[in-house]
CSV table of C-alpha atoms in Angstrom, one decimal:
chain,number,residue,atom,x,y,z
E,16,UNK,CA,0.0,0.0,0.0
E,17,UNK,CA,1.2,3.6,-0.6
E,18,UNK,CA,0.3,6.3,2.4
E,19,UNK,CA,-3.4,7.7,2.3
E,20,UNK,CA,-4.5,4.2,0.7
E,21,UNK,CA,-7.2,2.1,2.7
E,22,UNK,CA,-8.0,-1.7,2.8
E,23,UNK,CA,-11.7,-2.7,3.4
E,24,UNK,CA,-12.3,-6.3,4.6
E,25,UNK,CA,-15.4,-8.2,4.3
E,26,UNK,CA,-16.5,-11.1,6.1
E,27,UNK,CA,-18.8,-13.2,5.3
E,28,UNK,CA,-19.7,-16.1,7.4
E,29,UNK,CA,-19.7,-16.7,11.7
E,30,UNK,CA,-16.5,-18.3,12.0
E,31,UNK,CA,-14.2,-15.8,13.7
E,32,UNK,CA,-10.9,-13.6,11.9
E,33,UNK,CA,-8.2,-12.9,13.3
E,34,UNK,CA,-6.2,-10.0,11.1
E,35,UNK,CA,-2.6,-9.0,11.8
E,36,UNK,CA,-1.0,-6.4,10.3
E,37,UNK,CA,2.7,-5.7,10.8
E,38,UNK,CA,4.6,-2.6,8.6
E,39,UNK,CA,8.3,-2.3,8.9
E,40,UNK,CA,10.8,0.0,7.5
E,41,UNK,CA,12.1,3.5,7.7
E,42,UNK,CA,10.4,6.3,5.2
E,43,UNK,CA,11.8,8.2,2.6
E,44,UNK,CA,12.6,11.2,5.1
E,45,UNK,CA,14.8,8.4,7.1
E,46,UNK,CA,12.6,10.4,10.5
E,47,UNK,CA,12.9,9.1,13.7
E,48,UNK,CA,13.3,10.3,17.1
E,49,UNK,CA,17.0,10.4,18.0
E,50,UNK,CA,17.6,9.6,21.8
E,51,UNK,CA,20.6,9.0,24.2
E,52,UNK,CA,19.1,6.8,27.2
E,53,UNK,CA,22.3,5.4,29.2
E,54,UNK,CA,24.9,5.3,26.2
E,55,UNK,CA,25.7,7.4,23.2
E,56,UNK,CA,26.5,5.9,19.4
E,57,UNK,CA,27.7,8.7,16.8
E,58,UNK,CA,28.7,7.4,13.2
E,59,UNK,CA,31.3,9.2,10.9
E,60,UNK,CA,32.5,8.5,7.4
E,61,UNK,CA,35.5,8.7,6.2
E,62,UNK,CA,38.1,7.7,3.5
E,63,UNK,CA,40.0,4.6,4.1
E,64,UNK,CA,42.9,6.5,5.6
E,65,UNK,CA,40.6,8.1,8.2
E,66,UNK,CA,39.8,12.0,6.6
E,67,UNK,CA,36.2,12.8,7.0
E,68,UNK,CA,33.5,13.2,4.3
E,69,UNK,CA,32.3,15.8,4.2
E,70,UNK,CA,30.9,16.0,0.3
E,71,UNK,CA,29.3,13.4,-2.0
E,72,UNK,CA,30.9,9.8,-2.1
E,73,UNK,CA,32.0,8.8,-5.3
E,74,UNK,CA,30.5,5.8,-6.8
E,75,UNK,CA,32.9,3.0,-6.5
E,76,UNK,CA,35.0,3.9,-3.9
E,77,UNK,CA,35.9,2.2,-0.7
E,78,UNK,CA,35.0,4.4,2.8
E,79,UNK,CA,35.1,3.5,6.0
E,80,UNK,CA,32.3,4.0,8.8
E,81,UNK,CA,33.2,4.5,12.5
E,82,UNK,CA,30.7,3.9,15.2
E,83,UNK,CA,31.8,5.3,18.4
E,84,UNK,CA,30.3,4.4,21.6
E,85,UNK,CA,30.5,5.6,25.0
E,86,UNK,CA,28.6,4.4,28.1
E,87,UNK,CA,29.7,5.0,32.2
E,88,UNK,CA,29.3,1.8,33.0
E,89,UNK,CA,29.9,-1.8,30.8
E,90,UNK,CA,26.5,-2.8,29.3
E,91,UNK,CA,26.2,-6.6,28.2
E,92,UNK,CA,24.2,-7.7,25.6
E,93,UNK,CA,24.2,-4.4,22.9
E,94,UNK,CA,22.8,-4.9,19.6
E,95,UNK,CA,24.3,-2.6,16.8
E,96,UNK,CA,22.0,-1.8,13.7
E,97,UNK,CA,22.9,0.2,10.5
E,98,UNK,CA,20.7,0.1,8.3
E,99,UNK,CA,22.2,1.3,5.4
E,100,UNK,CA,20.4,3.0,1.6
E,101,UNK,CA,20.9,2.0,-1.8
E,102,UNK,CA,23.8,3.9,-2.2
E,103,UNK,CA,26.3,1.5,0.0
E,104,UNK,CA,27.1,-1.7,0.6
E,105,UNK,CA,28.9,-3.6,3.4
E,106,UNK,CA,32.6,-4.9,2.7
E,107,UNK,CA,33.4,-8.7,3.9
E,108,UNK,CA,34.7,-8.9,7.3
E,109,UNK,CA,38.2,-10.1,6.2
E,110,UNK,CA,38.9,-7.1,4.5
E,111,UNK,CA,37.9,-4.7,7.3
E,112,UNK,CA,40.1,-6.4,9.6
E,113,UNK,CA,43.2,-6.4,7.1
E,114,UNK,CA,42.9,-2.8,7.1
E,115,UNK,CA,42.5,-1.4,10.8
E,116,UNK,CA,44.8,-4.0,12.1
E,117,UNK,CA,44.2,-5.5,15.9
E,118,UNK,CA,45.9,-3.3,17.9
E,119,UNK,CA,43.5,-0.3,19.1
E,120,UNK,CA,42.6,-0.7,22.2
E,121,UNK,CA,39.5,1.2,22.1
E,122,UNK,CA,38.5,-1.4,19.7
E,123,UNK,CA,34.4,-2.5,20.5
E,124,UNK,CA,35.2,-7.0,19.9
E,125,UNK,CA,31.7,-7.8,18.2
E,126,UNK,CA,30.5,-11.2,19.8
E,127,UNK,CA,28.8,-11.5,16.4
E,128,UNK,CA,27.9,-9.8,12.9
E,129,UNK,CA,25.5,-9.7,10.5
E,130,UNK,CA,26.8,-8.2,7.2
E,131,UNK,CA,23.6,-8.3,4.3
E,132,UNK,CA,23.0,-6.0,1.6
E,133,UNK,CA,21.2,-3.0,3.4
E,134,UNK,CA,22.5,-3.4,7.2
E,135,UNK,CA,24.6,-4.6,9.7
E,136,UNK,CA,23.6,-5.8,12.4
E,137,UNK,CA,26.4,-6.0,15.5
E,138,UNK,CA,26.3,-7.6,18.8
E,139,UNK,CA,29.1,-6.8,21.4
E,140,UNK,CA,29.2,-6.3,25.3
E,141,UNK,CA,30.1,-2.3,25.1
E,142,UNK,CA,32.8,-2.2,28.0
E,143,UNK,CA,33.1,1.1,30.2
E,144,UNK,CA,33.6,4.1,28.6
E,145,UNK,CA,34.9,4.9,24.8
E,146,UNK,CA,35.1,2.3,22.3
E,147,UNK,CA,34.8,2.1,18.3
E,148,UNK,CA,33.4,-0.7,16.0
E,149,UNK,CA,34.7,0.6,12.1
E,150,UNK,CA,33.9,-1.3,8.7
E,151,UNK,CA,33.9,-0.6,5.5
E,152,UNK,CA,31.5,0.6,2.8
E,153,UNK,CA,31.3,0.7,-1.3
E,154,UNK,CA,28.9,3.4,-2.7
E,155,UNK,CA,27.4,1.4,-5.2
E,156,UNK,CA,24.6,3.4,-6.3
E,157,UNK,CA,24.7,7.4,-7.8
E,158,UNK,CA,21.3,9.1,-5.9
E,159,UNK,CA,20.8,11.0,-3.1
E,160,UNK,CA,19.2,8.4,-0.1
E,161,UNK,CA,18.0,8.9,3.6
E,162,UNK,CA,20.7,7.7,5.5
E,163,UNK,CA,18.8,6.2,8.6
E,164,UNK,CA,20.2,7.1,12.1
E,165,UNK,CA,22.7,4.5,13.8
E,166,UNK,CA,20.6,2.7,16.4
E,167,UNK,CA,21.8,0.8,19.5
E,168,UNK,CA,20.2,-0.9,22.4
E,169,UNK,CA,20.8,-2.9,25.1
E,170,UNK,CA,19.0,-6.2,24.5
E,171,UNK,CA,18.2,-7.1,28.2
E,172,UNK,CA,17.8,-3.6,29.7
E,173,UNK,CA,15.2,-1.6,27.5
E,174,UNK,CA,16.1,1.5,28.6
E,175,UNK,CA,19.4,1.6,27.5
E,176,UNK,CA,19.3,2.6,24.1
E,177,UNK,CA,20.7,5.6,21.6
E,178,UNK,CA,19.2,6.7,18.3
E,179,UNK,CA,21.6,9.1,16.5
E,180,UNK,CA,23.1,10.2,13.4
E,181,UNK,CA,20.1,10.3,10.5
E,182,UNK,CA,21.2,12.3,6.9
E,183,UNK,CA,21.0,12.7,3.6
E,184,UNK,CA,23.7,10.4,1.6
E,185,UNK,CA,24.3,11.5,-1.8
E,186,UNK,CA,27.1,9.5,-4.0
E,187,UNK,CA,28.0,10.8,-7.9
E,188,UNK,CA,29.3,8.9,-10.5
């Protein structure tokens, strides 16, 4: 359905219906309500060697994305989400690592990742204070796309949760 559209539904019959309607997804604006409730998240992009964005990305190239975190206290159980427009995809995982290396120590260890087309989904236990989770993205698509806000939440604990970062993400050819 496309907003403003109705459904009707008829029955016909004494049996009973049970209807369930479930809608998903983020709108063309990318709006939602941006909230820090016990932790931050903030994302940047940069180029591989670490120099901000601060234009259009080119369509092809290689950038990488930085999530930084900070909390007070360590928080188990954190699930990552970035969901990402048509304009970028993820890089694998082995190519990521090849390039930061292992030896930040404000590096966030990811428990588990989830790398598909349009997100990535990361699962850590954020430890006290600052840490970073970076991986690399290819703009893949020329347009201009709502670049949704970087969400994380603490699985367990519902209110421990941030909502930050939504944009506008244009790559050229």
């Amino acid at each position: 359905l496309v907003p403003g559209e109705s459904v009707a539904i008829a029955v016909t019959g004494s049996a009973p219906v049970f209807i369930w309607w479930h809608v998903a997804g983020v709108d063309a604006s990318g709006a939602c309500p941006e909230a820090d409730e016990g932790f931050l998240i903030r994302r940047s992009i940069e180029t591989v060697a670490g120099a901000p964005v601060t234009g259009p990305l080119t369509q092809g190239a290689l950038y990488r994305v930085t999530l930084a975190l900070m909390t007070d206290r360590p928080i188990p159980e954190v699930a990552i989400m970035e969901l990402l427009p048509a304009g970028v995809e993820p890089e694998s995982a082995e190519l990521t690592g090849a390039l930061f290396g292992e030896g930040e120590s404000d590096r966030l260890h990811a428990t588990q990742v989830e790398r598909r087309d349009d997100r990535l989904v990361v699962f850590a236990d954020l430890p006290e204070g600052f840490s970073r989770y970076r991986y690399l993205v290819r703009a893949v698509t020329a347009g201009r796309f709502a670049l949704p806000a970087a969400e994380a939440e603490a699985m367990y604990e519902p209110g421990l949760r941030s909502v930050n970062g939504r944009s506008m993400l244009e790559v050229k050819p």
